Short mmCIF file of C-alpha atoms in Angstrom, two decimals:
data_model
loop_
_atom_site.label_atom_id
_atom_site.label_comp_id
_atom_site.label_asym_id
_atom_site.label_seq_id
_atom_site.Cartn_x
_atom_site.Cartn_y
_atom_site.Cartn_z
CA UNK A 529 0.00 0.00 0.00
CA UNK A 530 1.30 3.44 -0.91
CA UNK A 531 1.93 5.84 1.96
CA UNK A 532 3.34 9.23 2.91
CA UNK A 533 5.79 9.96 5.72
CA UNK A 534 5.11 13.44 7.11
CA UNK A 535 7.94 15.41 8.72
CA UNK A 536 8.25 18.89 10.23
CA UNK A 537 11.68 20.39 10.90
CA UNK A 538 13.22 16.97 10.31
CA UNK A 539 11.00 15.20 12.84
CA UNK A 540 8.59 12.46 11.73
CA UNK A 541 5.02 13.42 12.66
CA UNK A 542 2.87 10.89 10.79
CA UNK A 543 3.17 7.72 8.73
CA UNK A 544 -0.06 7.55 6.72
CA UNK A 545 -1.32 4.84 4.34
CA UNK A 546 -3.20 6.14 1.29
CA UNK A 547 -6.35 4.03 1.52
CA UNK A 548 -8.87 6.40 -0.08
CA UNK A 549 -9.41 7.26 -3.75
CA UNK A 550 -8.96 10.93 -2.78
CA UNK A 551 -6.86 11.90 0.25
CA UNK A 552 -7.25 15.55 1.22
CA UNK A 553 -4.57 17.69 2.87
CA UNK A 554 -5.02 21.05 4.56
CA UNK A 555 -5.41 23.10 7.71
CA UNK A 556 -9.16 22.62 8.20
CA UNK A 557 -10.29 19.73 10.44
CA UNK A 558 -12.37 17.96 7.75
CA UNK A 559 -9.21 17.01 5.80
CA UNK A 560 -7.83 13.47 5.88
CA UNK A 561 -4.43 14.90 6.85
CA UNK A 562 -4.70 18.03 9.01
CA UNK A 563 -1.58 20.22 8.99
CA UNK A 564 -2.22 22.98 11.50
CA UNK A 565 0.32 25.54 10.38
CA UNK A 566 -0.17 29.09 9.07
CA UNK A 567 1.43 28.54 5.64
CA UNK A 568 -0.96 25.64 4.90
CA UNK A 569 -4.27 26.56 3.23
CA UNK A 570 -7.61 25.29 4.54
CA UNK A 571 -7.94 22.91 1.59
CA UNK A 572 -4.38 22.85 0.29
CA UNK A 573 -3.84 19.70 -1.79
CA UNK A 574 -5.17 16.24 -2.55
CA UNK A 575 -3.70 12.89 -3.51
CA UNK A 576 -5.79 10.99 -6.08
CA UNK A 577 -5.52 7.26 -6.80
CA UNK A 578 -6.41 6.40 -10.41
CA UNK A 579 -6.15 3.33 -12.60
CA UNK A 580 -2.91 4.62 -14.11
CA UNK A 581 -1.13 6.04 -11.07
CA UNK A 582 -1.25 8.25 -7.99
CA UNK A 583 -1.35 12.02 -8.47
CA UNK A 584 -0.80 15.01 -6.17
CA UNK A 585 -2.95 18.06 -6.99
CA UNK A 586 -2.67 21.59 -5.66
CA UNK A 587 -6.16 22.88 -4.83
CA UNK A 588 -5.47 26.55 -5.49
CA UNK A 589 -3.52 26.99 -2.26
CA UNK A 590 -2.11 30.37 -1.27
CA UNK A 591 1.52 29.25 -0.98
CA UNK A 592 1.50 26.46 -3.55
CA UNK A 593 2.58 22.83 -3.49
CA UNK A 594 6.07 21.67 -4.45
CA UNK A 595 7.34 18.26 -5.54
CA UNK A 596 11.10 17.78 -5.34
CA UNK A 597 11.47 21.56 -5.06
CA UNK A 598 9.36 22.39 -8.14
CA UNK A 599 5.90 24.04 -8.01
CA UNK A 600 3.13 21.83 -9.40
CA UNK A 601 -0.52 21.95 -10.29
CA UNK A 602 -0.79 18.19 -10.84
CA UNK A 603 2.00 15.64 -10.70
CA UNK A 604 2.24 11.88 -11.18
CA UNK A 605 3.95 10.66 -8.02
CA UNK A 606 7.04 8.47 -8.18
CA UNK A 607 8.61 6.46 -5.35
CA UNK A 608 10.54 8.71 -2.93
CA UNK A 609 9.09 11.98 -4.30
CA UNK A 610 9.08 14.71 -1.64
CA UNK A 611 5.97 16.90 -1.46
CA UNK A 612 6.22 20.28 0.29
CA UNK A 613 3.06 21.69 1.87
CA UNK A 614 3.92 24.81 3.85
CA UNK A 615 6.73 23.84 6.23
CA UNK A 616 5.81 20.15 6.10
CA UNK A 617 7.58 17.53 3.99
CA UNK A 618 5.62 14.50 2.78
CA UNK A 619 7.73 11.67 1.38
CA UNK A 620 5.74 9.43 -0.97
CA UNK A 621 6.48 5.72 -0.98
CA UNK A 622 4.98 2.96 -3.10
CA UNK A 623 4.10 -0.19 -1.19
CA UNK A 624 4.48 -3.62 -2.76
CA UNK A 625 0.83 -4.32 -2.02
CA UNK A 626 -0.23 -1.68 -4.54
CA UNK A 627 -1.77 -3.84 -7.29
CA UNK A 628 -0.41 -1.79 -10.18
CA UNK A 629 3.08 -1.63 -8.69
CA UNK A 630 3.02 -5.26 -7.62
CA UNK A 631 2.02 -6.51 -11.06
CA UNK A 632 4.91 -4.58 -12.62
CA UNK A 633 7.36 -5.99 -10.05
CA UNK A 634 6.10 -9.53 -10.62
CA UNK A 635 6.28 -9.16 -14.39
CA UNK A 636 9.86 -7.90 -14.17
CA UNK A 637 10.84 -10.70 -11.80
CA UNK A 638 9.29 -13.35 -14.04
CA UNK A 639 11.22 -12.12 -17.05
CA UNK A 640 14.50 -11.81 -15.17
CA UNK A 641 14.31 -15.20 -13.46
CA UNK A 642 12.61 -17.14 -16.23
CA UNK A 643 14.81 -16.46 -19.23
CA UNK A 644 17.44 -13.91 -18.21
CA UNK A 645 15.82 -11.17 -20.25
CA UNK A 646 14.63 -7.75 -19.10
CA UNK A 647 11.67 -5.58 -19.95
CA UNK A 648 12.36 -3.86 -23.28
CA UNK A 649 13.34 -0.20 -23.14
CA UNK A 650 10.72 2.00 -24.77
CA UNK A 651 11.39 5.02 -26.95
CA UNK A 652 8.42 7.39 -27.15
CA UNK A 653 8.01 10.72 -28.91
CA UNK A 654 5.48 13.17 -30.26
CA UNK A 655 5.70 14.65 -33.74
CA UNK A 656 4.09 18.00 -34.53
CA UNK A 657 1.83 17.66 -37.58
CA UNK A 658 0.56 21.23 -38.00
CA UNK A 659 1.47 24.84 -37.31
CA UNK A 660 4.81 26.62 -37.45
CA UNK A 661 6.61 23.72 -35.75
CA UNK A 662 5.27 21.04 -38.13
CA UNK A 663 7.76 18.21 -38.50
CA UNK A 664 9.43 18.81 -35.15
CA UNK A 665 9.81 15.76 -32.90
CA UNK A 666 10.01 15.75 -29.11
CA UNK A 667 11.53 12.76 -27.35
CA UNK A 668 9.59 11.77 -24.23
CA UNK A 669 12.60 10.86 -22.11
CA UNK A 670 11.46 12.38 -18.80
CA UNK A 671 9.11 10.99 -16.16
CA UNK A 672 6.71 13.82 -16.99
CA UNK A 673 6.74 16.02 -20.12
CA UNK A 674 4.59 19.16 -20.33
CA UNK A 675 3.17 20.34 -23.66
CA UNK A 676 1.59 23.73 -24.32
CA UNK A 677 1.85 27.08 -22.57
CA UNK A 678 0.97 27.98 -18.98
CA UNK A 679 -2.27 29.93 -18.73
CA UNK A 680 -3.38 28.83 -22.22
CA UNK A 681 -3.29 25.02 -22.34
CA UNK A 682 -1.03 22.53 -20.57
CA UNK A 683 -1.10 18.78 -21.20
CA UNK A 684 1.27 16.34 -19.53
CA UNK A 685 2.52 13.01 -20.84
CA UNK A 686 3.82 10.77 -18.04
CA UNK A 687 5.74 7.51 -18.19
CA UNK A 688 4.23 4.90 -15.88
CA UNK A 689 6.15 1.61 -15.95
CA UNK A 690 5.82 0.28 -19.52
CA UNK A 691 3.22 2.74 -20.80
CA UNK A 692 2.48 6.45 -21.19
CA UNK A 693 -0.53 8.46 -20.06
CA UNK A 694 -1.78 11.93 -20.98
CA UNK A 695 -3.78 14.35 -18.83
CA UNK A 696 -4.89 17.98 -19.14
CA UNK A 697 -3.68 20.22 -16.33
CA UNK A 698 -5.20 23.55 -17.36
CA UNK A 699 -6.53 25.66 -20.20
CA UNK A 700 -8.72 25.16 -23.26
CA UNK A 701 -9.77 22.16 -25.30
CA UNK A 702 -7.42 19.24 -25.83
CA UNK A 703 -8.33 16.03 -27.67
CA UNK A 704 -6.97 12.56 -28.31
CA UNK A 705 -8.31 11.00 -31.51
CA UNK A 706 -11.15 13.59 -31.48
CA UNK A 707 -12.16 12.71 -27.90
CA UNK A 708 -11.91 15.41 -25.24
CA UNK A 709 -8.99 15.06 -22.85
CA UNK A 710 -9.72 16.06 -19.26
CA UNK A 711 -7.85 15.86 -15.95
CA UNK A 712 -8.42 12.09 -15.72
CA UNK A 713 -5.32 10.42 -17.25
CA UNK A 714 -5.77 8.53 -20.53
CA UNK A 715 -3.57 5.66 -21.67
CA UNK A 716 -1.71 6.53 -24.89
CA UNK A 717 -1.25 4.04 -27.70
CA UNK A 718 1.13 4.10 -30.64
CA UNK A 719 -0.33 6.26 -33.41
CA UNK A 720 -2.68 8.29 -31.22
CA UNK A 721 -3.21 11.87 -32.42
CA UNK A 722 -3.39 14.79 -30.00
CA UNK A 723 -4.98 18.15 -30.73
CA UNK A 724 -3.82 20.97 -28.44
CA UNK A 725 -5.84 24.09 -29.23
CA UNK A 726 -5.56 23.42 -32.97
CA UNK A 727 -1.99 22.10 -33.01
CA UNK A 728 -1.99 18.43 -34.01
CA UNK A 729 0.62 15.97 -32.79
CA UNK A 730 1.16 12.24 -33.22
CA UNK A 731 2.32 9.98 -30.39
CA UNK A 732 4.53 7.01 -31.18
CA UNK A 733 6.22 4.40 -29.03
CA UNK A 734 8.47 1.49 -29.93
CA UNK A 735 11.04 -0.75 -28.30
CA UNK A 736 14.62 0.46 -28.55
CA UNK A 737 16.60 -1.34 -31.23
#
């Protein structure tokens, strides 16, 4: 089971398992994790469990939410990520009982023990099909890649084990294969086309040769 370890000034305050689909964080008493400190907003952030991963969301807090020192609106959490909420530090840890994580671990183990092979390394990219940057390719070699422009439209593509997911963080209309893309992450498949406010892109993924 995934959990967070909450510290303040280097001292561990809580060790909390993430059992709920949405785990709320803030200063007000109705939150799942109450952080009673002036720099924490009443409803500061939330951790959402989805079918494709666990996300931290800032809920429009006054002082913002950081992950590994960087301000975020929404972020796909990775093992050992450090979330900053006011003066508190929340270290995220995946548990081996998490079904998605466990299945990936078991699959890797089966390949490694069974025939000495490893999971193939994936190479993913998006190619711009329209607009002034038509023909340009962007290699998706980070855990999370942001596309678009802040305040206008921002879409993220995140690598989760052996697949990629897309989600809209903010802004206007975004589509995948003519279907609206919202905040809920969508699994990307080779050949999918994205439309970001009129700019078309094509997603591709293949095993490294």
